[in-house]
Short mmCIF file of C-alpha atoms and ligand atoms in Angstrom, two decimals:
data_model
loop_
_atom_site.label_atom_id
_atom_site.label_comp_id
_atom_site.label_asym_id
_atom_site.label_seq_id
_atom_site.Cartn_x
_atom_site.Cartn_y
_atom_site.Cartn_z
CA UNK A 1 19.52 -0.73 -19.87
CA UNK A 2 20.39 -4.36 -19.45
CA UNK A 3 19.37 -6.34 -16.41
CA UNK A 4 22.81 -6.36 -14.82
CA UNK A 5 23.17 -2.58 -15.02
CA UNK A 6 19.67 -2.16 -13.66
CA UNK A 7 20.43 -4.49 -10.77
CA UNK A 8 23.61 -2.58 -10.01
CA UNK A 9 21.64 0.64 -9.86
CA UNK A 10 18.94 -1.00 -7.77
CA UNK A 11 21.55 -2.31 -5.35
CA UNK A 12 23.11 1.14 -5.09
CA UNK A 13 19.66 2.63 -4.54
CA UNK A 14 18.87 0.14 -1.80
CA UNK A 15 22.20 0.89 -0.09
CA UNK A 16 21.56 4.61 -0.29
CA UNK A 17 17.86 5.50 -0.36
CA UNK A 18 18.62 9.19 -0.79
CA UNK A 19 20.57 8.34 -3.95
CA UNK A 20 17.69 6.40 -5.43
CA UNK A 21 16.06 9.46 -6.92
CA UNK A 22 19.22 10.47 -8.76
CA UNK A 23 19.77 6.88 -9.93
CA UNK A 24 16.26 6.23 -11.11
CA UNK A 25 16.42 5.68 -14.85
CA UNK A 26 14.89 7.92 -17.45
CA UNK A 27 13.65 10.82 -15.43
CA UNK A 28 15.12 14.24 -14.76
CA UNK A 29 15.92 14.52 -11.05
CA UNK A 30 14.04 17.03 -8.99
CA UNK A 31 12.38 19.04 -11.74
CA UNK A 32 8.69 19.25 -12.48
CA UNK A 33 7.72 17.32 -15.56
CA UNK A 34 8.87 19.32 -18.56
CA UNK A 35 6.83 19.85 -21.67
CA UNK A 36 4.12 22.32 -20.87
CA UNK A 37 1.12 20.04 -21.24
CA UNK A 38 -1.77 19.80 -18.83
CA UNK A 39 -5.23 18.33 -18.36
CA UNK A 40 -7.19 21.50 -19.08
CA UNK A 41 -7.31 24.77 -21.05
CA UNK A 42 -4.98 25.78 -23.88
CA UNK A 43 -2.44 23.02 -23.13
CA UNK A 44 -5.08 20.36 -22.39
CA UNK A 45 -5.67 16.99 -24.10
CA UNK A 46 -7.30 18.32 -27.29
CA UNK A 47 -4.24 20.52 -27.90
CA UNK A 48 -1.49 17.96 -27.08
CA UNK A 49 -0.98 16.98 -30.74
CA UNK A 50 -0.24 20.57 -31.75
CA UNK A 51 2.00 21.61 -28.85
CA UNK A 52 5.08 19.77 -30.11
CA UNK A 53 5.77 18.08 -33.49
CA UNK A 54 6.87 14.97 -31.57
CA UNK A 55 3.40 14.70 -30.05
CA UNK A 56 1.43 14.63 -33.34
CA UNK A 57 0.32 11.07 -32.59
CA UNK A 58 -1.84 12.40 -29.75
CA UNK A 59 -4.15 13.84 -32.42
CA UNK A 60 -3.30 11.85 -35.55
CA UNK A 61 -2.99 8.40 -33.93
CA UNK A 62 -5.61 5.70 -34.43
CA UNK A 63 -4.68 3.46 -31.49
CA UNK A 64 -4.96 5.94 -28.66
CA UNK A 65 -5.69 5.36 -24.98
CA UNK A 66 -7.65 5.40 -22.76
CA UNK A 67 -10.81 3.86 -24.22
CA UNK A 68 -14.23 2.87 -22.98
CA UNK A 69 -14.12 -0.84 -22.20
CA UNK A 70 -17.33 -2.26 -23.54
CA UNK A 71 -18.34 -4.97 -26.00
CA UNK A 72 -15.23 -7.02 -25.24
CA UNK A 73 -14.70 -10.41 -26.90
CA UNK A 74 -14.12 -13.26 -24.40
CA UNK A 75 -10.62 -14.66 -24.77
CA UNK A 76 -8.00 -16.70 -22.98
CA UNK A 77 -4.49 -15.70 -22.22
CA UNK A 78 -1.94 -17.27 -19.90
CA UNK A 79 -2.13 -15.61 -16.48
CA UNK A 80 0.21 -12.61 -16.44
CA UNK A 81 3.34 -13.59 -14.59
CA UNK A 82 3.73 -10.73 -12.14
CA UNK A 83 6.95 -10.54 -10.17
CA UNK A 84 6.90 -7.28 -8.21
CA UNK A 85 8.99 -7.44 -5.03
CA UNK A 86 8.58 -4.93 -2.23
CA UNK A 87 10.75 -1.88 -2.90
CA UNK A 88 11.95 1.20 -1.02
CA UNK A 89 9.58 4.11 -1.64
CA UNK A 90 10.78 6.83 -3.99
CA UNK A 91 7.86 9.14 -4.66
CA UNK A 92 7.60 12.29 -6.74
CA UNK A 93 5.04 14.93 -7.57
CA UNK A 94 5.60 15.34 -11.31
CA UNK A 95 3.16 18.23 -11.59
CA UNK A 96 0.75 15.92 -13.42
CA UNK A 97 0.54 13.01 -11.00
CA UNK A 98 2.11 11.26 -8.05
CA UNK A 99 4.68 8.81 -9.37
CA UNK A 100 6.27 5.96 -7.43
CA UNK A 101 9.50 4.79 -9.01
CA UNK A 102 10.55 1.17 -9.34
CA UNK A 103 13.57 0.91 -7.05
CA UNK A 104 13.84 -2.88 -7.34
CA UNK A 105 13.94 -5.20 -10.35
CA UNK A 106 10.25 -5.94 -11.00
CA UNK A 107 8.85 -7.61 -14.08
CA UNK A 108 5.62 -8.73 -15.72
CA UNK A 109 5.43 -11.54 -18.28
CA UNK A 110 2.56 -11.47 -20.77
CA UNK A 111 1.16 -14.02 -23.12
CA UNK A 112 2.14 -17.44 -24.34
CA UNK A 113 5.18 -16.07 -26.14
CA UNK A 114 6.49 -15.08 -22.72
CA UNK A 115 7.36 -11.46 -23.48
CA UNK A 116 8.78 -9.88 -20.32
CA UNK A 117 8.49 -6.26 -19.37
CA UNK A 118 10.40 -4.39 -16.65
CA UNK A 119 8.51 -2.10 -14.29
CA UNK A 120 9.64 1.52 -14.35
CA UNK A 121 7.12 2.71 -11.74
CA UNK A 122 3.49 3.41 -11.12
CA UNK A 123 1.26 6.46 -10.82
CA UNK A 124 -2.30 7.55 -10.26
CA UNK A 125 -5.15 9.21 -12.16
CA UNK A 126 -8.23 10.92 -10.72
CA UNK A 127 -10.79 10.12 -11.96
CA UNK A 128 -10.06 6.91 -13.86
CA UNK A 129 -8.96 7.26 -17.51
CA UNK A 130 -10.57 4.04 -18.79
CA UNK A 131 -14.27 3.58 -18.31
CA UNK A 132 -16.30 0.36 -18.28
CA UNK A 133 -19.51 0.65 -20.29
CA UNK A 134 -19.37 4.39 -19.82
CA UNK A 135 -18.77 4.33 -16.08
CA UNK A 136 -15.59 5.54 -14.47
CA UNK A 137 -13.96 4.96 -11.08
CA UNK A 138 -12.54 7.50 -8.61
CA UNK A 139 -8.92 6.42 -9.21
CA UNK A 140 -6.87 4.37 -11.66
CA UNK A 141 -3.35 3.09 -11.03
CA UNK A 142 -0.98 2.55 -13.96
CA UNK A 143 1.91 0.11 -13.45
CA UNK A 144 4.31 1.10 -16.21
CA UNK A 145 6.53 -1.51 -17.85
CA UNK A 146 9.03 -1.38 -20.70
CA UNK A 147 10.05 -4.18 -23.02
CA UNK A 148 13.38 -5.45 -21.77
CA UNK A 149 14.64 -5.40 -25.36
CA UNK A 150 13.44 -1.83 -25.84
CA UNK A 151 10.73 -0.19 -27.88
CA UNK A 152 7.51 -1.38 -26.34
CA UNK A 153 5.46 -0.80 -23.24
CA UNK A 154 3.02 -2.85 -21.19
CA UNK A 155 0.76 -1.13 -18.69
CA UNK A 156 -1.25 -2.95 -16.04
CA UNK A 157 -4.14 -0.77 -14.87
CA UNK A 158 -6.11 -1.19 -11.66
CA UNK A 159 -9.32 0.69 -10.84
CA UNK A 160 -9.93 1.93 -7.31
CA UNK A 161 -13.44 2.27 -5.93
CA UNK A 162 -14.58 3.91 -2.71
CA UNK A 163 -14.71 1.45 0.21
CA UNK A 164 -12.37 0.18 2.90
CA UNK A 165 -9.16 1.92 3.93
CA UNK A 166 -6.23 0.65 1.84
CA UNK A 167 -3.07 0.31 3.99
CA UNK A 168 -0.65 0.26 1.03
CA UNK A 169 -2.18 3.38 -0.49
CA UNK A 170 -2.10 4.95 2.97
CA UNK A 171 1.69 4.54 3.17
CA UNK A 172 2.06 6.05 -0.30
CA UNK A 173 -0.43 8.90 0.11
CA UNK A 174 0.95 9.90 3.52
CA UNK A 175 4.33 10.43 1.85
CA UNK A 176 3.14 12.11 -1.35
CA UNK A 177 4.76 15.53 -1.89
CA UNK A 178 2.32 18.41 -2.30
CA UNK A 179 4.54 20.58 -4.51
CA UNK A 180 5.24 19.88 -8.20
CA UNK A 181 8.86 18.84 -8.62
CA UNK A 182 9.21 17.54 -5.07
CA UNK A 183 10.67 14.08 -4.62
CA UNK A 184 11.16 11.95 -1.52
CA UNK A 185 13.18 8.86 -0.88
CA UNK A 186 12.13 6.74 2.10
CA UNK A 187 13.38 3.45 3.50
CA UNK A 188 9.73 2.31 3.83
CA UNK A 189 9.12 -0.82 1.77
CA UNK A 190 6.20 -0.68 -0.65
CA UNK A 191 4.72 -3.96 -1.94
CA UNK A 192 3.16 -3.04 -5.31
CA UNK A 193 1.49 -6.49 -5.50
CA UNK A 194 -0.86 -5.46 -2.70
CA UNK A 195 -2.38 -2.94 -5.11
CA UNK A 196 -3.62 -5.73 -7.38
CA UNK A 197 -7.02 -7.40 -7.12
CA UNK A 198 -6.87 -10.80 -5.32
CA UNK A 199 -5.45 -13.75 -7.27
CA UNK A 200 -8.91 -15.18 -7.99
CA UNK A 201 -10.12 -11.88 -9.44
CA UNK A 202 -7.52 -11.35 -12.13
CA UNK A 203 -9.89 -11.17 -15.08
CA UNK A 204 -8.76 -8.39 -17.37
CA UNK A 205 -9.45 -6.39 -20.48
CA UNK A 206 -6.68 -6.45 -23.05
CA UNK A 207 -6.06 -4.22 -26.06
CA UNK A 208 -3.34 -2.42 -28.00
CA UNK A 209 -3.12 1.30 -27.31
CA UNK A 210 -0.92 4.21 -26.39
CA UNK A 211 0.58 6.18 -23.54
CA UNK A 212 -2.20 8.41 -22.15
CA UNK A 213 0.06 11.48 -22.00
CA UNK A 214 2.35 13.11 -24.54
CA UNK A 215 4.01 11.81 -26.67
CA UNK A 216 1.03 9.33 -26.79
CA UNK A 217 3.32 6.60 -28.21
CA UNK A 218 1.30 3.79 -29.78
CA UNK A 219 3.29 0.79 -28.56
CA UNK A 220 1.42 -0.20 -25.42
CA UNK A 221 -0.04 -3.57 -24.46
CA UNK A 222 -2.81 -2.66 -22.02
CA UNK A 223 -4.05 -5.01 -19.34
CA UNK A 224 -6.91 -3.46 -17.35
CA UNK A 225 -8.13 -5.54 -14.43
CA UNK A 226 -11.93 -5.72 -14.29
CA UNK A 227 -12.13 -6.01 -10.48
CA UNK A 228 -11.37 -2.76 -8.67
CA UNK A 229 -9.50 -2.55 -5.40
CA UNK A 230 -10.81 -0.33 -2.60
CA UNK A 231 -9.68 2.86 -0.90
CA UNK A 232 -11.39 4.90 1.78
CA UNK A 233 -13.23 8.05 0.63
CA UNK A 234 -10.74 10.20 2.60
CA UNK A 235 -7.83 8.55 0.76
CA UNK A 236 -9.42 9.33 -2.60
CA UNK A 237 -10.08 12.91 -1.44
CA UNK A 238 -6.44 13.32 -0.33
CA UNK A 239 -5.29 12.57 -3.88
CA UNK A 240 -8.08 14.62 -5.46
CA UNK A 241 -7.04 17.67 -3.44
CA UNK A 242 -3.65 17.58 -5.18
CA UNK A 243 -5.00 16.50 -8.59
CA UNK A 244 -8.67 17.44 -9.03
CA UNK A 245 -8.51 16.23 -12.65
CA UNK A 246 -5.60 14.33 -14.23
CA UNK A 247 -7.32 12.01 -16.67
CA UNK A 248 -7.27 12.08 -20.47
CA UNK A 249 -10.77 11.62 -21.97
CA UNK A 250 -11.55 8.29 -23.68
CA UNK A 251 -10.46 7.91 -27.30
CA UNK A 252 -12.21 5.99 -30.12
CA UNK A 253 -11.50 2.25 -30.12
CA UNK A 254 -11.75 2.23 -33.91
CA UNK A 255 -10.81 -1.04 -35.57
CA UNK A 256 -9.01 -2.50 -32.58
CA UNK A 257 -9.83 -5.74 -30.78
CA UNK A 258 -10.93 -5.47 -27.17
CA UNK A 259 -10.53 -8.79 -25.40
CA UNK A 260 -11.73 -9.96 -22.00
CA UNK A 261 -9.42 -12.59 -20.54
CA UNK A 262 -10.53 -15.30 -18.15
CA UNK A 263 -7.72 -17.16 -16.50
ZN1 LIG B 1 -1.15 6.90 -16.42
#
């Protein structure tokens, strides 16, 4: 979708919050996530690659995510240019996570070549999918972006540790639907930027990987912030009650570079 069409949709969504769900790009309205995969048992992560021929990469791929983030090589990259405006809250229980959809034009620019990616939404994992030197966090947030020219993804990941109450997460978690397939559209404005570590703590791991759910597509530029944000224990528990376990286990890093960016 080009920028003008997206903006037209976003404008329509802003004018009619209830319509936003139907207008949100790329997702079936209302239904639970199709596909029959899960995080445990016969349809769990070790079986994903055999459940559907289109998901073979989940097993056969060599650049899979998540990974354990250790032994990173210090590097330097231009600060990611994050432009995420506040947006009306459209929130869905997909059956596998709580997903917040991007209802405004939000972008992230990465690297010196200035590649820009458009946010499609963000969602949560409990516990974290990535680990740092073998240690995980209670939650991980994935801010999903697609290449504006098509074909590639960039995901910014933020760890959440137990600590102070997080007001932005509170707004989101108070609205999260308990039933798979449920979707809500609220006029409440959500500022996704407030879910990032502070500006002076934007150090991040960077590597090339995949989507962490089927079809496990290997076209993802990962940016994982080293500094976690905080959420109160009761906020983490509220999410964990709905999703006791929605994290794919770590995959081998193999021959990939793992970089640690200082800005
Ligand atoms: Zn994710």
